[in-house]
PDB file of C-alpha atoms in Angstrom:
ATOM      1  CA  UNK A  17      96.083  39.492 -57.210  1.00 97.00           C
ATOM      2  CA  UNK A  18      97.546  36.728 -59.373  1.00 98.00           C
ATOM      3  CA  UNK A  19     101.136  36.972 -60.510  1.00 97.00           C
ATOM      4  CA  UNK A  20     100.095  37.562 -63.931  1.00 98.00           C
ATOM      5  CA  UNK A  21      97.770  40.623 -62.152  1.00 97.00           C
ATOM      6  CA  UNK A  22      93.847  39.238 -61.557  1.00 97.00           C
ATOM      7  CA  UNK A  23      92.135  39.735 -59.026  1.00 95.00           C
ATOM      8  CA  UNK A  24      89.479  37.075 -59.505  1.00 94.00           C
ATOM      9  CA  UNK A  25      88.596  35.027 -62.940  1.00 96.00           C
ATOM     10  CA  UNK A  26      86.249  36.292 -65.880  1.00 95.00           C
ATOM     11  CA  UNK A  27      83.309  35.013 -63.990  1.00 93.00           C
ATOM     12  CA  UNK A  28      84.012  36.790 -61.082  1.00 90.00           C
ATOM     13  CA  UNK A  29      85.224  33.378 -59.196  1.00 91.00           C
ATOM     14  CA  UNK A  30      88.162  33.837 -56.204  1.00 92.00           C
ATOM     15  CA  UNK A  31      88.567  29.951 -55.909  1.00 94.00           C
ATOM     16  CA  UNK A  32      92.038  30.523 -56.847  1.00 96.00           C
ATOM     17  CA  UNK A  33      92.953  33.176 -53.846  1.00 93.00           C
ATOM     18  CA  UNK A  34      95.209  30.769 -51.449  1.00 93.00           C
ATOM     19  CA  UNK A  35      98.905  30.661 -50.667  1.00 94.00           C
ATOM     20  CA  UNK A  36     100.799  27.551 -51.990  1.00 96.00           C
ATOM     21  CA  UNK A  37     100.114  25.257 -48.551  1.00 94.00           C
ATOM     22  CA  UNK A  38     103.636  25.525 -47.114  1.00 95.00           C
ATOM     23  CA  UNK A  39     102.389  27.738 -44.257  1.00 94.00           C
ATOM     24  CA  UNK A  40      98.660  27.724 -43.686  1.00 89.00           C
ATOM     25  CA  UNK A  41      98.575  28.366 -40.330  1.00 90.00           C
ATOM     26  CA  UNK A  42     100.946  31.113 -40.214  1.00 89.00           C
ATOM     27  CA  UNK A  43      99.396  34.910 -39.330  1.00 86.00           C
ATOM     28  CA  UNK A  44      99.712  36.991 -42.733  1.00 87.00           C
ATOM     29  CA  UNK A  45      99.202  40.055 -40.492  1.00 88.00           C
ATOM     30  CA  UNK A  46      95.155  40.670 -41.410  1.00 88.00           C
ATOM     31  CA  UNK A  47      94.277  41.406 -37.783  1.00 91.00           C
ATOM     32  CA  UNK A  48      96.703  43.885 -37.280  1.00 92.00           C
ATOM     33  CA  UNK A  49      95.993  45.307 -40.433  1.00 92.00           C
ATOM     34  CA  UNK A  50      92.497  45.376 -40.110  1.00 94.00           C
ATOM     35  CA  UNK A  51      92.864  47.287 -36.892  1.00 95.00           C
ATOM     36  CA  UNK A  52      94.742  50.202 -38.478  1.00 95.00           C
ATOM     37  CA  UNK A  53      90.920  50.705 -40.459  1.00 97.00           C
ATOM     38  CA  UNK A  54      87.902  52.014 -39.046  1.00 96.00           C
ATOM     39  CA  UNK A  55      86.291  52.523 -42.565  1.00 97.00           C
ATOM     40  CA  UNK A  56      85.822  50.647 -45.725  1.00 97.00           C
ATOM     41  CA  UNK A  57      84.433  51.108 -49.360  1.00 98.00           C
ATOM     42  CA  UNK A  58      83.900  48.785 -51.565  1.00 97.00           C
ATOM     43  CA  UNK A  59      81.478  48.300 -55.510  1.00 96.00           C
ATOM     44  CA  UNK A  60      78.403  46.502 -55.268  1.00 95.00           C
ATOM     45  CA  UNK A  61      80.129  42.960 -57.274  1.00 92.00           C
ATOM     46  CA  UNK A  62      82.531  43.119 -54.153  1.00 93.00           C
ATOM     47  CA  UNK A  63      80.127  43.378 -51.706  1.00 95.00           C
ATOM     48  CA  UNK A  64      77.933  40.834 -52.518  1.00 93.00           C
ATOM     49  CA  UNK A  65      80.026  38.301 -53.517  1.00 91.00           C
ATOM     50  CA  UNK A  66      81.742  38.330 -49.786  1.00 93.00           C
ATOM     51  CA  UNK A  67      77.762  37.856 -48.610  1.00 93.00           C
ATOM     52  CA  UNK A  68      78.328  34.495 -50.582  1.00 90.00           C
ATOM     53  CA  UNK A  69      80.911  33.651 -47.915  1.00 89.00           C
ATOM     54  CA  UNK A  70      78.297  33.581 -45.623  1.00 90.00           C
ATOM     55  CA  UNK A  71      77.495  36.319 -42.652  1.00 92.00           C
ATOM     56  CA  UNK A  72      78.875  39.553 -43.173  1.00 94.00           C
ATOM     57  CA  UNK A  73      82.350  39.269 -41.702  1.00 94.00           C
ATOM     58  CA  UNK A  74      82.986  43.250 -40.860  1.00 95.00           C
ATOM     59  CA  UNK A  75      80.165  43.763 -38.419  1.00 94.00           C
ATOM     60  CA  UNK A  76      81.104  47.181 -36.645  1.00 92.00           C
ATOM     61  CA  UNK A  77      83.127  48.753 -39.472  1.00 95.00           C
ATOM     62  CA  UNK A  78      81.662  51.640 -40.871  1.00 96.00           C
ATOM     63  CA  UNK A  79      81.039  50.595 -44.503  1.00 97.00           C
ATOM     64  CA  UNK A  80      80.334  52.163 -47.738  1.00 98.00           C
ATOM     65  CA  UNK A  81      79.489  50.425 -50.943  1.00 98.00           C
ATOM     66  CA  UNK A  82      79.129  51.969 -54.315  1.00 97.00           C
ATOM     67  CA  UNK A  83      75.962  50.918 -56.405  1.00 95.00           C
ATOM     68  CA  UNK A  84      73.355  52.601 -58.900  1.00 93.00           C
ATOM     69  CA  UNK A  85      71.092  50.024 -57.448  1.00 94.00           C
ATOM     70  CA  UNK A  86      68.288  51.667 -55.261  1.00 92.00           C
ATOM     71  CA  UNK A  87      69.343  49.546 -51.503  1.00 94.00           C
ATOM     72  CA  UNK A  88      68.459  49.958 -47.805  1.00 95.00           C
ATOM     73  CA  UNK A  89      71.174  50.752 -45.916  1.00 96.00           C
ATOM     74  CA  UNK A  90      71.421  48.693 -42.748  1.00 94.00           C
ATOM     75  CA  UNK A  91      73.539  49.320 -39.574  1.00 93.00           C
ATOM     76  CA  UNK A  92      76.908  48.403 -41.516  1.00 94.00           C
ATOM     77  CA  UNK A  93      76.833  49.367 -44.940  1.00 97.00           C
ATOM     78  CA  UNK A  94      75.641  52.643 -46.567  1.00 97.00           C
ATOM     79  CA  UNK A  95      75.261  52.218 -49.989  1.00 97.00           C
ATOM     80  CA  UNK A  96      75.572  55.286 -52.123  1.00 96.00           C
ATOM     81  CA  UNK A  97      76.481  56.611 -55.697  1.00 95.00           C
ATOM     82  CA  UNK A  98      78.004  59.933 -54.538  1.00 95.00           C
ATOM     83  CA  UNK A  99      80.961  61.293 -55.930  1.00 94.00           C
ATOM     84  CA  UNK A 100      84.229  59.433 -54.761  1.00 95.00           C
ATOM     85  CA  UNK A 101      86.155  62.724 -54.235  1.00 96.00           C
ATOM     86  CA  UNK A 102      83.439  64.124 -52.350  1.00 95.00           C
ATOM     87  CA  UNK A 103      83.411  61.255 -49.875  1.00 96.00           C
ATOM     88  CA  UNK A 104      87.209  60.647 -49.251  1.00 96.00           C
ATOM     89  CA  UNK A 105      87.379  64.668 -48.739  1.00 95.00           C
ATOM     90  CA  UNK A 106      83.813  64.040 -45.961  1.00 95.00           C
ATOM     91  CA  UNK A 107      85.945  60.871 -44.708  1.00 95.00           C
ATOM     92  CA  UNK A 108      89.232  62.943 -44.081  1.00 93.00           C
ATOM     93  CA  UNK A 109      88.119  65.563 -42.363  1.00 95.00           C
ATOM     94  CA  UNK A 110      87.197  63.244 -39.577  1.00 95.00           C
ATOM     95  CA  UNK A 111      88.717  61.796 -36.682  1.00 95.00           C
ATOM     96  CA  UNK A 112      89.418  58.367 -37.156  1.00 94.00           C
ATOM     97  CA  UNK A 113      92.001  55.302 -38.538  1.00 96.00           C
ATOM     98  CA  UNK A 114      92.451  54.433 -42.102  1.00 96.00           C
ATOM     99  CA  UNK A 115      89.902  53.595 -45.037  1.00 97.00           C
ATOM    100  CA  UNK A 116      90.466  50.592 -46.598  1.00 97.00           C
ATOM    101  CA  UNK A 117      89.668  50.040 -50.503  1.00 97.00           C
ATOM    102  CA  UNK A 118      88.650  46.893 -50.948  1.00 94.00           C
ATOM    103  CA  UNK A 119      87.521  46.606 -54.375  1.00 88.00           C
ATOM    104  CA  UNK A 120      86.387  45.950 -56.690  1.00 90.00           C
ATOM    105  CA  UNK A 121      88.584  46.525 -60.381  1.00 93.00           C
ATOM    106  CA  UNK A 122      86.095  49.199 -61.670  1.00 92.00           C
ATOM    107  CA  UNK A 123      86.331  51.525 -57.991  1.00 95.00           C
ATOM    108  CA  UNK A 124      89.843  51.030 -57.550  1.00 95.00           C
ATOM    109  CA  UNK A 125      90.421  52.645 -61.188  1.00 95.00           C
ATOM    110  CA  UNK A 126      87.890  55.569 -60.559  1.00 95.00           C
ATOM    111  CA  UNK A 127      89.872  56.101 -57.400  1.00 96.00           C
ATOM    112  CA  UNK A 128      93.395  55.420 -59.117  1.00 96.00           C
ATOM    113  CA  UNK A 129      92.018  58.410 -61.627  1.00 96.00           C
ATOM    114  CA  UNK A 130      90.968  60.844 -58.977  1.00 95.00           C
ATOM    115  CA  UNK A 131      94.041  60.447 -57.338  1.00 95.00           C
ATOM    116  CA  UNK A 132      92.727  59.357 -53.996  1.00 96.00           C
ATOM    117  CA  UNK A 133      94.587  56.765 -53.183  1.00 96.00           C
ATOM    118  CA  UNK A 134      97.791  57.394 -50.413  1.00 96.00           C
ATOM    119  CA  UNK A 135      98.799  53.453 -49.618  1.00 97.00           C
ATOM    120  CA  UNK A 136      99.041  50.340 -51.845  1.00 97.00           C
ATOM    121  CA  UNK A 137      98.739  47.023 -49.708  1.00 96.00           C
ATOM    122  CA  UNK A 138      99.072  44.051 -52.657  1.00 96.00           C
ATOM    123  CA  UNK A 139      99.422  41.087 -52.427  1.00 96.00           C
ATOM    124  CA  UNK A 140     100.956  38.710 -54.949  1.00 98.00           C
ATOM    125  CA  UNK A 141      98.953  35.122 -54.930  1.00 97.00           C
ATOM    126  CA  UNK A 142     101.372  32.270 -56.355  1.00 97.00           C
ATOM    127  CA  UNK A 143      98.664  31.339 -59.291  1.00 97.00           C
ATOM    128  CA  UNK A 144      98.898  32.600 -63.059  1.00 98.00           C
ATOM    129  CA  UNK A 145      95.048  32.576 -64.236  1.00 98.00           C
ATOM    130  CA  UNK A 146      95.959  33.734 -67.775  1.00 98.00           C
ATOM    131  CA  UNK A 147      92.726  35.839 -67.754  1.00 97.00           C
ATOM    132  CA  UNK A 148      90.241  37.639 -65.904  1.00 97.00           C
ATOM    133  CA  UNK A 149      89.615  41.107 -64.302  1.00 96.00           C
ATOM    134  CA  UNK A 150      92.764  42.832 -63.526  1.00 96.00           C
ATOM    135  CA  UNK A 151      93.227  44.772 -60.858  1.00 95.00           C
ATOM    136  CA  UNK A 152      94.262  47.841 -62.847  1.00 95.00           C
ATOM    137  CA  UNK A 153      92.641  48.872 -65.952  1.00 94.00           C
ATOM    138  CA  UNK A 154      94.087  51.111 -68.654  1.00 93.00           C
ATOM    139  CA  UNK A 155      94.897  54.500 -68.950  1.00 94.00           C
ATOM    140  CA  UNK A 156      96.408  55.157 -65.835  1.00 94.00           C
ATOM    141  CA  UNK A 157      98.449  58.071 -64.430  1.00 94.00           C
ATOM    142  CA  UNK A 158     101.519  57.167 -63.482  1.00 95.00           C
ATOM    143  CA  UNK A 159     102.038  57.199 -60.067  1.00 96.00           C
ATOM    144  CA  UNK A 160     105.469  56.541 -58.537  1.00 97.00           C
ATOM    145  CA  UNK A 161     105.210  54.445 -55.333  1.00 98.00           C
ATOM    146  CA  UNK A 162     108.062  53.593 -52.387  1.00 98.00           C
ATOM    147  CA  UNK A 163     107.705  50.551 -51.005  1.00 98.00           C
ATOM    148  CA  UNK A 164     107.924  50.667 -47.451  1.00 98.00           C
ATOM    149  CA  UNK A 165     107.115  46.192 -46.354  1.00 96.00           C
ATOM    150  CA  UNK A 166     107.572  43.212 -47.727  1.00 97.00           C
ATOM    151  CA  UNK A 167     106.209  39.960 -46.308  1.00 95.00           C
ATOM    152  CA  UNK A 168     106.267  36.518 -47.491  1.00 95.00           C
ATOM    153  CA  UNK A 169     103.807  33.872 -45.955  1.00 95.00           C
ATOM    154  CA  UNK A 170     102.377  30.654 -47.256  1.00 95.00           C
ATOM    155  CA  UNK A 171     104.110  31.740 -50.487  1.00 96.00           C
ATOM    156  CA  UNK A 172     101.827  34.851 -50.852  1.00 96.00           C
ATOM    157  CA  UNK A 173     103.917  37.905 -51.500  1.00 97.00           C
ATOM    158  CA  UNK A 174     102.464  40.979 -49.740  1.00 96.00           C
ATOM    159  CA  UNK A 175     104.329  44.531 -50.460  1.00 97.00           C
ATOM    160  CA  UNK A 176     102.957  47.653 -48.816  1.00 97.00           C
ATOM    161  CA  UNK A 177     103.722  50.815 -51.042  1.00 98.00           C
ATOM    162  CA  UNK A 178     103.235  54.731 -50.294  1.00 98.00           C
ATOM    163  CA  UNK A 179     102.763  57.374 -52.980  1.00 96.00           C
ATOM    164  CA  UNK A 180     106.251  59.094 -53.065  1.00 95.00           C
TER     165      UNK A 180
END
């Protein structure tokens, strides 16, 4: 997200989501990170706005994406409208690595609601956009995190936090 707490403008547009160029080529740690999941979910805006990036970059990740939109599932994406709680609760019971939430705003805060959400990885883009979608919406519990990692590459400040 942005420093001021955006995670993409009003139009939707992630042109801004870069470090500040002092380290470009340094590892930020997504491999290893990405090989602690075996699972992701993500809304509809998210999805198809990575597909603008060009091919689908997690081929071989099981992958859920939340839409109302009637859409053919293909070998790595289920797309559903089923009850969040009911999923995570399906998704638990099974053997397997972590689920990662991707996004977008509107999912996160459904999830942030239900309470289903055991890990906060953020990280902290060195950009204030002065408006857009934030990452958390209103009318929040309050949930009281321990941060457990903090990480600073290419100026990009990345803090991984645990429900306490």
């Amino acid at each position: 997200m942005s420093l001021d707490g955006y995670i993409a403008r009003k139009n939707g547009d992630v042109d801004w989501l870069e470090g500040d160029g002092s380290e470009p080529d340094v590892d930020i740690g997504y491999d290893e990170f990405y090989e602690s999941i075996d699972t992701m979910i993500m809304g509809r805006k998210t999805y198809d706005q990575i597909l603008t990036f060009g091919e689908y970059p997690y081929k071989g990740t099981r992958g859920y994406v939340y839409t109302s939109e009637k859409r053919d599932n293909n070998e790595d994406i289920e797309f559903t409208d089923e009850n969040v709680e009911y999923l995570i609760g399906k998704l638990k019971k099974e053997d397997g690595k972590d689920i990662w939430l991707i996004g977008g705003a509107g999912l996160i805060d459904d999830f942030i609601k239900k309470d289903l959400i055991d890990e906060y990885f953020i990280s902290v883009i060195p950009c204030i956009l002065g408006e857009g979608i934030s990452l958390f919406k209103d009318n929040n519990p309050e949930i009281r995190l321990k941060l457990l990692k903090t990480k600073t590459v290419n100026g990009i400040a990345m803090m991984h936090y645990a429900k306490r």
